[in-house]
PDB file of C-alpha atoms in Angstrom:
ATOM      1  CA  GLN A   1      -8.427  17.864  -8.029  1.00 81.00           C
ATOM      2  CA  VAL A   2      -8.613  14.929  -5.769  1.00 90.00           C
ATOM      3  CA  VAL A   3      -5.998  12.985  -8.101  1.00 90.00           C
ATOM      4  CA  SER A   4      -3.643  16.112  -8.395  1.00 90.00           C
ATOM      5  CA  VAL A   5      -3.609  16.403  -4.282  1.00 92.00           C
ATOM      6  CA  MET A   6      -3.251  12.900  -3.863  1.00 93.00           C
ATOM      7  CA  ALA A   7      -0.142  12.864  -6.265  1.00 91.00           C
ATOM      8  CA  LYS A   8       1.361  16.146  -4.462  1.00 91.00           C
ATOM      9  CA  ILE A   9       1.237  14.457  -1.041  1.00 93.00           C
ATOM     10  CA  GLU A  10       2.607  11.115  -2.503  1.00 92.00           C
ATOM     11  CA  ARG A  11       5.445  12.813  -4.104  1.00 90.00           C
ATOM     12  CA  GLN A  12       7.142  13.091  -0.629  1.00 88.00           C
ATOM     13  CA  SER A  13       6.447   9.385   0.214  1.00 89.00           C
ATOM     14  CA  GLU A  14       8.753   6.551  -0.402  1.00 82.00           C
ATOM     15  CA  HIS A  15       6.310   3.975  -0.884  1.00 82.00           C
ATOM     16  CA  SER A  16       5.552   1.931  -3.888  1.00 80.00           C
ATOM     17  CA  LEU A  17       2.145   2.871  -3.939  1.00 85.00           C
ATOM     18  CA  ALA A  18       2.895   6.597  -4.000  1.00 88.00           C
ATOM     19  CA  GLN A  19       4.745   6.219  -7.309  1.00 87.00           C
ATOM     20  CA  ALA A  20       1.576   4.097  -8.640  1.00 89.00           C
ATOM     21  CA  ILE A  21      -0.506   7.409  -7.547  1.00 91.00           C
ATOM     22  CA  MET A  22       2.147   9.960  -9.490  1.00 89.00           C
ATOM     23  CA  ASP A  23       2.307   7.756 -12.695  1.00 90.00           C
ATOM     24  CA  TYR A  24      -1.404   7.762 -12.847  1.00 90.00           C
ATOM     25  CA  ALA A  25      -1.551  11.458 -12.346  1.00 89.00           C
ATOM     26  CA  ASN A  26       1.351  12.192 -14.810  1.00 88.00           C
ATOM     27  CA  HIS A  27      -0.498  10.389 -17.373  1.00 90.00           C
ATOM     28  CA  HIS A  28      -4.119  11.690 -16.900  1.00 90.00           C
ATOM     29  CA  VAL A  29      -3.847  15.157 -15.135  1.00 86.00           C
ATOM     30  CA  PRO A  30      -0.423  16.421 -16.616  1.00 78.00           C
ATOM     31  CA  ASP A  31      -0.362  19.628 -14.658  1.00 82.00           C
ATOM     32  CA  TRP A  32      -1.086  18.070 -11.511  1.00 77.00           C
ATOM     33  CA  ASN A  33       1.853  19.627  -9.853  1.00 75.00           C
ATOM     34  CA  ARG A  34       0.780  23.243 -10.420  1.00 76.00           C
ATOM     35  CA  HIS A  35      -0.762  25.578  -7.871  1.00 77.00           C
ATOM     36  CA  ILE A  36      -0.913  22.978  -5.226  1.00 83.00           C
ATOM     37  CA  VAL A  37       1.069  23.813  -2.014  1.00 86.00           C
ATOM     38  CA  CYS A  38       1.550  20.719   0.405  1.00 89.00           C
ATOM     39  CA  ASP A  39       2.723  21.490   4.176  1.00 92.00           C
ATOM     40  CA  ASP A  40       3.515  19.142   7.230  1.00 94.00           C
ATOM     41  CA  PHE A  41       3.731  15.980   5.221  1.00 95.00           C
ATOM     42  CA  LYS A  42       3.975  12.804   7.571  1.00 96.00           C
ATOM     43  CA  ALA A  43       4.266   9.327   6.895  1.00 93.00           C
ATOM     44  CA  TRP A  44       2.653   6.766   9.327  1.00 92.00           C
ATOM     45  CA  PRO A  45       4.712   3.344   8.305  1.00 89.00           C
ATOM     46  CA  GLY A  46       2.103   0.532   7.452  1.00 87.00           C
ATOM     47  CA  GLN A  47      -0.950   2.979   7.583  1.00 93.00           C
ATOM     48  CA  GLY A  48      -0.496   6.072   5.251  1.00 94.00           C
ATOM     49  CA  VAL A  49       0.290   9.514   4.775  1.00 95.00           C
ATOM     50  CA  SER A  50      -1.010  12.874   6.004  1.00 96.00           C
ATOM     51  CA  ALA A  51      -0.490  16.525   5.101  1.00 96.00           C
ATOM     52  CA  LYS A  52      -2.021  19.920   4.657  1.00 96.00           C
ATOM     53  CA  VAL A  53      -3.159  21.271   1.318  1.00 93.00           C
ATOM     54  CA  GLN A  54      -4.684  24.533   1.302  1.00 88.00           C
ATOM     55  CA  HIS A  55      -5.323  24.878   4.941  1.00 91.00           C
ATOM     56  CA  GLN A  56      -6.931  21.292   4.935  1.00 94.00           C
ATOM     57  CA  ALA A  57      -5.939  18.151   6.457  1.00 96.00           C
ATOM     58  CA  TRP A  58      -5.700  15.297   4.058  1.00 96.00           C
ATOM     59  CA  TYR A  59      -5.164  11.685   4.578  1.00 97.00           C
ATOM     60  CA  LEU A  60      -4.216   8.704   2.280  1.00 96.00           C
ATOM     61  CA  GLY A  61      -3.983   5.264   3.874  1.00 95.00           C
ATOM     62  CA  THR A  62      -5.549   2.126   5.135  1.00 95.00           C
ATOM     63  CA  HIS A  63      -9.196   1.505   6.210  1.00 96.00           C
ATOM     64  CA  LYS A  64      -7.768   0.354   9.703  1.00 94.00           C
ATOM     65  CA  TRP A  65      -6.004   3.622  10.090  1.00 96.00           C
ATOM     66  CA  PHE A  66      -8.955   5.752   8.950  1.00 97.00           C
ATOM     67  CA  THR A  67     -11.128   3.699  11.891  1.00 95.00           C
ATOM     68  CA  GLU A  68      -8.368   4.422  14.323  1.00 95.00           C
ATOM     69  CA  LEU A  69      -8.706   7.909  13.193  1.00 95.00           C
ATOM     70  CA  GLY A  70     -12.509   8.085  13.626  1.00 95.00           C
ATOM     71  CA  LEU A  71     -13.339   8.612  10.139  1.00 96.00           C
ATOM     72  CA  SER A  72     -16.248   6.913   9.000  1.00 93.00           C
ATOM     73  CA  CYS A  73     -15.944   5.025   5.731  1.00 94.00           C
ATOM     74  CA  PRO A  74     -19.265   4.273   3.650  1.00 95.00           C
ATOM     75  CA  GLU A  75     -20.362   0.482   3.878  1.00 95.00           C
ATOM     76  CA  GLY A  76     -20.677   0.310   0.063  1.00 95.00           C
ATOM     77  CA  LEU A  77     -16.962   1.238  -0.254  1.00 96.00           C
ATOM     78  CA  ILE A  78     -15.924  -1.164   2.447  1.00 96.00           C
ATOM     79  CA  SER A  79     -17.855  -4.014   0.687  1.00 96.00           C
ATOM     80  CA  GLN A  80     -15.766  -2.825  -2.586  1.00 96.00           C
ATOM     81  CA  ALA A  81     -12.481  -2.883  -0.911  1.00 96.00           C
ATOM     82  CA  ASN A  82     -13.083  -6.339   0.505  1.00 94.00           C
ATOM     83  CA  GLU A  83     -14.299  -7.636  -3.105  1.00 95.00           C
ATOM     84  CA  GLN A  84     -10.963  -5.870  -4.697  1.00 95.00           C
ATOM     85  CA  ALA A  85      -8.655  -7.361  -1.877  1.00 93.00           C
ATOM     86  CA  HIS A  86      -9.717 -10.922  -2.911  1.00 92.00           C
ATOM     87  CA  LEU A  87      -8.532  -9.905  -6.289  1.00 92.00           C
ATOM     88  CA  GLY A  88      -5.192  -8.888  -4.915  1.00 91.00           C
ATOM     89  CA  ARG A  89      -5.727  -5.216  -5.117  1.00 93.00           C
ATOM     90  CA  THR A  90      -4.716  -2.686  -2.362  1.00 92.00           C
ATOM     91  CA  SER A  91      -7.214  -0.013  -0.955  1.00 95.00           C
ATOM     92  CA  MET A  92      -5.988   3.506  -0.392  1.00 95.00           C
ATOM     93  CA  TRP A  93      -8.727   5.347   1.330  1.00 97.00           C
ATOM     94  CA  ILE A  94      -8.656   9.160   1.049  1.00 96.00           C
ATOM     95  CA  ALA A  95     -10.152  11.800   3.162  1.00 97.00           C
ATOM     96  CA  ARG A  96     -10.026  15.658   3.624  1.00 96.00           C
ATOM     97  CA  ASP A  97     -10.583  16.941   7.148  1.00 94.00           C
ATOM     98  CA  GLN A  98     -12.975  14.666   8.642  1.00 92.00           C
ATOM     99  CA  GLN A  99     -14.710  13.596   5.382  1.00 96.00           C
ATOM    100  CA  VAL A 100     -13.964  10.463   3.390  1.00 97.00           C
ATOM    101  CA  LEU A 101     -13.735  11.011  -0.312  1.00 96.00           C
ATOM    102  CA  GLY A 102     -13.214   7.599  -1.442  1.00 95.00           C
ATOM    103  CA  VAL A 103     -10.952   4.806  -2.132  1.00 96.00           C
ATOM    104  CA  VAL A 104      -8.741   3.910  -4.821  1.00 95.00           C
ATOM    105  CA  PHE A 105      -7.562   0.384  -5.618  1.00 95.00           C
ATOM    106  CA  ILE A 106      -3.935  -0.390  -6.852  1.00 92.00           C
ATOM    107  CA  GLU A 107      -2.656  -3.856  -7.919  1.00 89.00           C
ATOM    108  CA  ASP A 108       1.145  -4.491  -7.610  1.00 81.00           C
ATOM    109  CA  GLN A 109       2.473  -5.555 -10.875  1.00 83.00           C
ATOM    110  CA  LEU A 110       4.641  -8.523 -10.105  1.00 84.00           C
ATOM    111  CA  ARG A 111       8.320  -8.785 -12.096  1.00 84.00           C
ATOM    112  CA  PRO A 112       7.899 -10.847 -15.070  1.00 87.00           C
ATOM    113  CA  ASP A 113      10.642 -13.327 -13.677  1.00 89.00           C
ATOM    114  CA  ALA A 114       8.927 -13.524 -10.131  1.00 88.00           C
ATOM    115  CA  LEU A 115       7.018 -16.923 -11.040  1.00 91.00           C
ATOM    116  CA  THR A 116      10.092 -18.331 -12.600  1.00 93.00           C
ATOM    117  CA  LEU A 117      12.318 -17.269  -9.654  1.00 91.00           C
ATOM    118  CA  ILE A 118       9.881 -18.878  -7.104  1.00 92.00           C
ATOM    119  CA  ASN A 119       9.474 -22.243  -9.324  1.00 93.00           C
ATOM    120  CA  ARG A 120      13.388 -22.591  -9.156  1.00 94.00           C
ATOM    121  CA  LEU A 121      13.493 -21.944  -5.415  1.00 93.00           C
ATOM    122  CA  LYS A 122      10.846 -24.365  -4.923  1.00 93.00           C
ATOM    123  CA  ALA A 123      12.422 -26.965  -7.251  1.00 95.00           C
ATOM    124  CA  ARG A 124      15.865 -26.712  -5.047  1.00 94.00           C
ATOM    125  CA  GLY A 125      13.682 -27.512  -1.985  1.00 93.00           C
ATOM    126  CA  LYS A 126      13.274 -24.000  -0.585  1.00 92.00           C
ATOM    127  CA  THR A 127      10.411 -22.852   1.370  1.00 91.00           C
ATOM    128  CA  ILE A 128       8.896 -19.652   0.146  1.00 92.00           C
ATOM    129  CA  THR A 129       7.021 -17.135   2.575  1.00 92.00           C
ATOM    130  CA  LEU A 130       5.299 -13.867   1.283  1.00 92.00           C
ATOM    131  CA  LEU A 131       5.862 -11.433   4.181  1.00 93.00           C
ATOM    132  CA  SER A 132       3.497  -8.576   3.671  1.00 90.00           C
ATOM    133  CA  GLY A 133       2.198  -5.432   5.249  1.00 88.00           C
ATOM    134  CA  ASP A 134      -0.920  -5.611   3.133  1.00 90.00           C
ATOM    135  CA  ARG A 135      -4.237  -7.370   4.118  1.00 92.00           C
ATOM    136  CA  GLN A 136      -4.637 -11.163   4.391  1.00 93.00           C
ATOM    137  CA  GLU A 137      -6.914 -11.202   1.331  1.00 93.00           C
ATOM    138  CA  VAL A 138      -4.561  -9.346  -0.896  1.00 92.00           C
ATOM    139  CA  ALA A 139      -1.298 -11.193   0.449  1.00 93.00           C
ATOM    140  CA  HIS A 140      -3.192 -14.748  -0.385  1.00 94.00           C
ATOM    141  CA  ALA A 141      -4.485 -13.550  -3.761  1.00 93.00           C
ATOM    142  CA  VAL A 142      -0.859 -12.733  -4.697  1.00 91.00           C
ATOM    143  CA  ALA A 143       0.730 -15.974  -3.149  1.00 93.00           C
ATOM    144  CA  ASN A 144      -2.045 -17.991  -4.989  1.00 92.00           C
ATOM    145  CA  HIS A 145      -0.962 -16.194  -8.355  1.00 90.00           C
ATOM    146  CA  LEU A 146       2.560 -17.044  -7.510  1.00 90.00           C
ATOM    147  CA  GLY A 147       1.851 -20.736  -7.193  1.00 90.00           C
ATOM    148  CA  GLY A 148       0.920 -20.931  -3.768  1.00 90.00           C
ATOM    149  CA  MET A 149       3.258 -20.323  -0.304  1.00 93.00           C
ATOM    150  CA  GLU A 150       2.840 -19.381   3.164  1.00 93.00           C
ATOM    151  CA  VAL A 151       1.639 -15.980   3.769  1.00 94.00           C
ATOM    152  CA  ILE A 152       2.343 -13.740   6.835  1.00 94.00           C
ATOM    153  CA  ALA A 153       0.151 -10.613   6.291  1.00 93.00           C
ATOM    154  CA  GLU A 154      -0.519  -7.398   8.187  1.00 92.00           C
ATOM    155  CA  VAL A 155       2.801  -6.965   9.521  1.00 92.00           C
ATOM    156  CA  MET A 156       3.853  -3.457  10.189  1.00 89.00           C
ATOM    157  CA  PRO A 157       7.013  -2.298   8.432  1.00 84.00           C
ATOM    158  CA  GLY A 158       8.950  -1.966  11.667  1.00 85.00           C
ATOM    159  CA  ASP A 159       7.804  -5.520  12.768  1.00 91.00           C
ATOM    160  CA  LYS A 160       9.226  -7.405   9.820  1.00 91.00           C
ATOM    161  CA  SER A 161      12.617  -8.079  11.565  1.00 91.00           C
ATOM    162  CA  GLN A 162      11.094  -9.514  14.496  1.00 94.00           C
ATOM    163  CA  VAL A 163       9.213 -12.095  12.026  1.00 93.00           C
ATOM    164  CA  ILE A 164      12.446 -12.802  10.322  1.00 92.00           C
ATOM    165  CA  GLU A 165      14.145 -13.324  13.724  1.00 94.00           C
ATOM    166  CA  ALA A 166      11.264 -15.716  14.749  1.00 94.00           C
ATOM    167  CA  LEU A 167      11.878 -17.880  11.555  1.00 91.00           C
ATOM    168  CA  GLN A 168      15.477 -17.985  12.148  1.00 93.00           C
ATOM    169  CA  LEU A 169      15.183 -19.211  15.867  1.00 94.00           C
ATOM    170  CA  ARG A 170      12.994 -21.895  14.395  1.00 92.00           C
ATOM    171  CA  GLY A 171      16.279 -22.887  12.385  1.00 90.00           C
ATOM    172  CA  GLN A 172      15.499 -21.390   9.326  1.00 89.00           C
ATOM    173  CA  ARG A 173      18.064 -19.746   7.099  1.00 89.00           C
ATOM    174  CA  VAL A 174      16.225 -16.618   5.731  1.00 89.00           C
ATOM    175  CA  ALA A 175      16.793 -14.502   2.713  1.00 86.00           C
ATOM    176  CA  MET A 176      14.577 -11.622   1.937  1.00 81.00           C
ATOM    177  CA  VAL A 177      13.577 -10.019  -1.380  1.00 77.00           C
ATOM    178  CA  GLY A 178      11.590  -6.753  -1.109  1.00 70.00           C
ATOM    179  CA  ASP A 179      10.659  -3.560  -2.680  1.00 62.00           C
ATOM    180  CA  GLY A 180      13.096  -1.522  -1.192  1.00 56.00           C
ATOM    181  CA  ILE A 181      11.268   0.127   1.739  1.00 55.00           C
ATOM    182  CA  ASN A 182      12.378  -2.487   4.401  1.00 53.00           C
TER     183      ASN A 182
END
């Protein structure tokens, strides 16, 4: 039932991780959308989402956000999340009311032509920077997979334009390619 609730909550989100949760639910729990009422959905950009399901508060988000909410995450799961981050996998923590239920690991699928495009840009003398809201470890793992590049990670969505402006103030011409959220 946790997967069904997660999918019902994430159905209201625009984040790419939300689509991954719904795709998983559609494949593994075909009737996930039945009999679950989700109210009071709220997105917390760069942190997670919250909603009420059957009069219980649910939270899906980052470990850092859970810490700010005063939720205690088990050390064993924190260790697993750290290991998965080094493999390029993002951690999505799940809690109901004040109890942490677990963590899900999601790995972004890079576009098949991403490495080719990056290599072409590098061959033209362009500097490539990965600007990400994800953890340092995850962003560095992705950057390494793409052949290496500068990494600016753990940037909140609302702060990305400031990072771009700072690069421009240093005299750099900037073009941004993203997943559509920014």
